Amino acid sequence: MKKFALIGAAGYIAPRHMRAIKDTGNVLVSAYDINDSVGIIDSISPDSEFFTEFERFQEHAFRLKRDQQTSLDYIAVCSPNYLHHAHISAGLRLGCDVICEKPLVPSVSILDELAVVERETGSRVFNILQLRHHQAILDLKAKVARENRAQKYDVELTYITSRGKWYMESWKGDPRKSFGVATNIGVHFYDMLHFIFGKLQRNVVHFSSDYKAAGYLEYEKARVRWFLSIDANDLPASVKGKKPTYRSITVGGEEMEFSEGFTDLHTTSYKEILAGRGYGLEDARHCVETVDVIRSSRIITPSNDEGHPALAGLIS
């Protein structure tokens, strides 16, 4: 039984980590968040210690470290994006391996800094790249490998996840903290595209705002038009009023709708990490590079057939 601590216990994604810890037969020893709306802990790990001050959480972890029987094995990081670097580094220096939500970090330079801390401490960082475990994605990857065609696939990626007015009032609506909508909700999709279609060769941005973004990515085996949005008005008519989220990939004109099948992917990710097959810093490098470029790119008008159809209502 491995001993876990969790940073960012009041966040949206934290319960998935708590359940993954429990469902893999391990124990949540302590948790931290500046907010105290963490009642979910009662149904998953009621004996867990809880702190609202990081200094007290860290001191508790240091005390546990003195005895091999109580020392923490892993720290899960579910804090706001801009705090990932600091919290991952703190976990490594506590002698723990760290499991962090996406986006791992915003830039390649910070990724390289974490690699230094890994070498200094001898501990590891693992990123939750859950789409690599989604059966529909695995099936598509296998199909692409099996066909091994010379011509690139034409791919259209659409992800719309409705968010209310609270979103822009939270840290997620602040690009200094979330790093923008493309990074916050898109980074694992860029990882997925790399996972299926190989190395990225071209990366351009056609539209970017606080609520949505669009662009074009060209991989070794695919030409991808992408559109991401948190605006419910962008949901297709077939989904609007029924579901708040729409995920779709069209490959060669054939649609693969994969809105389902996400329930247990965090638990699968944890199982793989605990079995020694987790995705580390170098696995995350490609998607970190992708969002780093997207954030710094100037907006260009799409040429030829590189623009996503959703752009028609956004640009003239």
XYZ file of C-alpha atoms in Angstrom:
316
model
C 0.000 0.000 0.000
C 1.472 3.320 -1.143
C 0.970 6.511 0.860
C -0.246 9.576 -1.027
C -0.700 13.259 -0.350
C -2.748 15.543 -2.582
C -2.270 19.236 -3.366
C -5.350 21.041 -4.670
C -8.025 18.979 -2.913
C -10.905 21.416 -3.537
C -10.514 21.490 -7.314
C -12.778 19.953 -9.940
C -10.382 17.150 -10.878
C -9.207 16.217 -7.356
C -11.980 13.654 -6.650
C -10.822 11.602 -9.646
C -7.359 11.424 -8.108
C -8.766 10.568 -4.686
C -10.824 7.738 -6.177
C -7.860 6.517 -8.223
C -5.741 6.352 -5.061
C -8.449 4.364 -3.273
C -9.350 2.139 -6.244
C -5.710 1.115 -6.727
C -5.563 -0.085 -3.115
C -3.570 2.816 -1.716
C -4.207 5.446 0.951
C -4.570 9.231 0.960
C -2.639 10.338 4.041
C -3.002 14.106 3.751
C -4.410 16.815 1.519
C -3.991 20.552 1.074
C -6.004 23.376 -0.440
C -6.438 27.039 0.437
C -10.189 26.393 0.150
C -11.930 24.116 2.652
C -14.763 22.825 0.415
C -13.370 19.310 0.491
C -16.204 17.276 1.969
C -15.727 14.704 -0.791
C -12.814 13.380 1.295
C -15.317 11.938 3.802
C -16.624 9.431 1.264
C -13.189 8.426 -0.004
C -10.570 8.858 2.715
C -12.148 10.174 5.941
C -8.977 9.651 8.002
C -6.868 11.909 5.783
C -5.237 14.938 7.370
C -6.222 18.242 5.784
C -4.458 21.614 5.707
C -5.369 25.026 4.333
C -1.824 26.388 4.713
C 0.956 24.975 2.571
C 3.582 25.475 5.279
C 1.662 23.214 7.686
C 1.072 20.620 4.966
C 4.781 20.608 4.106
C 5.873 20.396 7.731
C 3.549 17.441 8.259
C 5.105 15.706 5.247
C 8.615 16.358 6.595
C 7.659 14.796 9.932
C 6.308 11.721 8.152
C 9.546 11.486 6.180
C 11.574 10.768 9.334
C 10.174 7.246 9.557
C 10.176 4.861 6.614
C 6.908 3.390 7.878
C 5.087 6.720 7.571
C 6.936 8.585 4.809
C 4.934 9.539 1.733
C 5.504 7.718 -1.539
C 3.590 9.971 -3.942
C 2.205 13.486 -4.097
C -0.650 14.208 -6.523
C -0.764 17.786 -7.834
C -4.193 19.145 -8.818
C -3.544 22.814 -8.091
C -4.071 25.703 -10.544
C -1.846 25.470 -13.621
C 0.518 28.286 -12.673
C 1.392 26.547 -9.391
C 2.284 23.160 -10.888
C 5.989 23.908 -11.193
C 6.360 24.986 -7.562
C 4.242 22.154 -6.178
C 5.947 19.483 -8.293
C 9.358 20.730 -7.166
C 8.238 20.720 -3.526
C 6.995 17.145 -3.867
C 10.243 15.969 -5.427
C 12.259 17.610 -2.664
C 10.118 15.813 -0.084
C 11.480 12.600 -1.581
C 8.227 11.692 -3.328
C 7.367 10.786 -6.878
C 4.824 13.284 -8.213
C 1.697 12.714 -10.311
C 0.518 15.954 -11.892
C -2.559 16.977 -13.814
C -2.330 18.539 -17.240
C -1.004 20.935 -18.354
C 2.160 19.789 -16.623
C 3.935 23.145 -17.101
C 3.506 25.951 -19.656
C 6.929 25.947 -21.305
C 9.859 23.799 -22.337
C 12.258 25.828 -20.177
C 10.263 24.959 -17.040
C 10.079 21.324 -18.150
C 13.887 21.326 -18.365
C 14.082 22.850 -14.872
C 11.969 20.000 -13.505
C 14.330 17.522 -15.148
C 17.148 19.102 -13.132
C 15.163 18.698 -9.898
C 14.459 15.071 -10.811
C 18.191 14.444 -11.131
C 18.906 16.280 -7.874
C 16.337 14.308 -5.890
C 16.230 10.938 -7.618
C 12.425 11.142 -7.705
C 10.139 11.103 -10.757
C 7.396 13.256 -12.259
C 4.442 11.657 -14.032
C 1.857 13.496 -16.110
C -1.791 12.467 -16.419
C -2.159 11.973 -20.176
C -5.417 10.078 -19.891
C -6.408 10.084 -23.553
C -3.564 7.661 -24.249
C -5.663 5.132 -22.309
C -9.013 5.824 -24.025
C -10.063 2.752 -26.021
C -11.319 4.748 -29.021
C -7.965 6.553 -29.221
C -6.027 3.301 -28.902
C -8.145 1.796 -31.684
C -7.470 4.777 -33.962
C -3.740 4.639 -33.230
C -3.729 0.933 -34.115
C -5.651 1.625 -37.338
C -3.193 4.341 -38.419
C -0.235 2.053 -37.693
C -1.880 -0.848 -39.526
C -2.746 1.140 -42.657
C 0.707 2.788 -42.760
C -0.340 4.965 -45.683
C 1.933 7.449 -47.389
C -0.760 10.120 -47.774
C -1.547 12.163 -44.677
C -4.948 11.842 -43.020
C -7.246 14.862 -43.039
C -8.350 15.309 -39.433
C -10.826 17.662 -37.786
C -10.734 17.995 -33.996
C -13.584 19.740 -32.174
C -13.818 20.074 -28.410
C -16.522 22.212 -26.788
C -16.926 22.125 -23.018
C -19.531 24.569 -21.726
C -18.468 26.832 -18.874
C -20.634 29.314 -16.981
C -19.902 32.892 -15.942
C -17.919 31.618 -12.930
C -15.138 30.481 -15.261
C -13.870 33.960 -16.113
C -14.012 34.971 -12.441
C -11.835 32.022 -11.435
C -8.116 31.446 -11.988
C -9.065 29.547 -15.154
C -10.214 32.775 -16.775
C -6.905 34.510 -16.031
C -4.371 33.707 -18.797
C -1.519 34.445 -16.391
C -2.703 31.513 -14.264
C -4.348 29.108 -16.707
C -2.162 30.064 -19.732
C -5.240 30.490 -21.903
C -8.031 28.303 -23.215
C -5.917 26.372 -25.744
C -3.485 25.298 -23.014
C -6.032 24.744 -20.259
C -8.503 22.568 -22.157
C -6.449 21.565 -25.191
C -3.073 20.293 -24.049
C -4.089 16.623 -23.697
C -5.694 16.706 -27.156
C -2.418 17.889 -28.656
C -0.726 15.032 -26.837
C -3.320 12.656 -28.259
C -2.675 13.873 -31.815
C 1.059 13.375 -31.391
C 0.421 9.939 -29.843
C -1.557 8.865 -32.926
C -0.013 10.763 -35.831
C 3.640 11.302 -34.928
C 5.912 14.316 -34.820
C 4.519 17.828 -35.256
C 5.795 19.619 -38.361
C 3.692 22.808 -38.545
C 1.720 24.802 -35.984
C -0.346 27.912 -36.807
C -3.127 29.759 -34.977
C -6.169 31.183 -36.776
C -8.214 32.518 -33.863
C -7.715 33.079 -30.148
C -9.890 34.669 -27.463
C -10.713 34.140 -23.800
C -13.436 31.670 -24.792
C -12.224 29.792 -27.862
C -9.290 29.116 -30.148
C -8.664 27.511 -33.519
C -5.736 26.596 -35.683
C -3.929 24.086 -37.857
C -1.414 21.396 -36.942
C 0.462 19.213 -39.378
C 1.946 15.943 -38.164
C 3.953 13.229 -39.891
C 0.732 11.370 -40.714
C -2.027 13.984 -40.479
C -3.235 17.459 -41.341
C -5.360 18.676 -38.416
C -7.864 21.520 -38.258
C -8.748 22.149 -34.608
C -11.308 24.157 -32.664
C -11.629 24.453 -28.868
C -14.318 26.370 -26.991
C -15.877 26.899 -23.568
C -18.895 28.671 -25.115
C -22.124 26.615 -24.992
C -23.347 28.470 -28.085
C -20.776 26.535 -30.116
C -22.332 23.151 -29.261
C -23.844 21.409 -32.309
C -27.643 21.355 -32.467
C -27.689 17.587 -31.880
C -26.034 18.066 -28.487
C -27.253 21.474 -27.306
C -29.587 21.172 -24.330
C -28.700 17.504 -23.836
C -25.000 17.448 -22.977
C -22.613 20.225 -21.890
C -19.622 18.712 -23.665
C -18.857 17.655 -27.228
C -15.692 15.868 -28.320
C -15.240 14.777 -31.901
C -12.478 13.678 -34.226
C -13.154 13.279 -37.936
C -10.500 11.261 -39.755
C -10.777 11.117 -43.514
C -14.411 12.202 -43.300
C -15.303 9.469 -40.807
C -16.406 10.780 -37.411
C -15.246 9.254 -34.166
C -17.334 10.812 -31.404
C -15.610 10.094 -28.109
C -17.543 12.023 -25.484
C -17.975 8.839 -23.449
C -15.448 6.528 -21.855
C -13.669 9.032 -19.604
C -14.942 7.861 -16.223
C -12.103 5.580 -15.161
C -9.154 6.953 -17.122
C -7.508 8.498 -14.057
C -7.628 5.158 -12.271
C -6.111 3.511 -15.360
C -3.397 6.183 -15.381
C -2.610 5.490 -11.731
C -2.455 1.743 -12.341
C 0.050 2.287 -15.139
C 2.184 4.638 -13.027
C 2.234 2.220 -10.097
C 3.188 -0.586 -12.482
C 6.185 1.407 -13.737
C 4.620 2.414 -17.050
C 3.735 6.043 -16.309
C 4.286 8.974 -18.671
C 7.159 11.183 -17.526
C 8.644 14.541 -18.458
C 9.891 13.506 -21.888
C 6.505 12.023 -22.775
C 4.928 15.398 -22.000
C 7.542 17.433 -23.887
C 5.765 17.349 -27.245
C 2.436 18.758 -26.003
C 4.219 21.339 -23.817
C 6.129 22.532 -26.887
C 2.880 22.676 -28.857
C 0.996 24.909 -26.397
C 4.112 27.029 -25.849
C 4.135 27.862 -29.569
C 0.356 28.374 -29.739
C 0.460 30.982 -26.957
C 3.277 32.940 -28.600
C 2.092 32.691 -32.207
C 0.615 35.610 -34.099
C -2.837 35.055 -35.558
C -2.850 34.357 -39.294
C -5.666 34.028 -41.821
C -6.191 30.389 -42.775
C -5.048 29.484 -46.264
C -6.536 26.920 -48.638
C -8.379 24.264 -46.636
C -6.530 24.675 -43.328
C -9.298 26.504 -41.451
C -11.761 24.693 -39.172
C -15.424 25.105 -40.300
C -16.260 26.834 -36.998
C -14.101 29.757 -38.099
C -16.759 30.820 -40.586
C -18.766 32.473 -37.834
C -15.757 34.018 -36.118
C -13.754 35.762 -38.820
C -14.737 37.535 -42.014
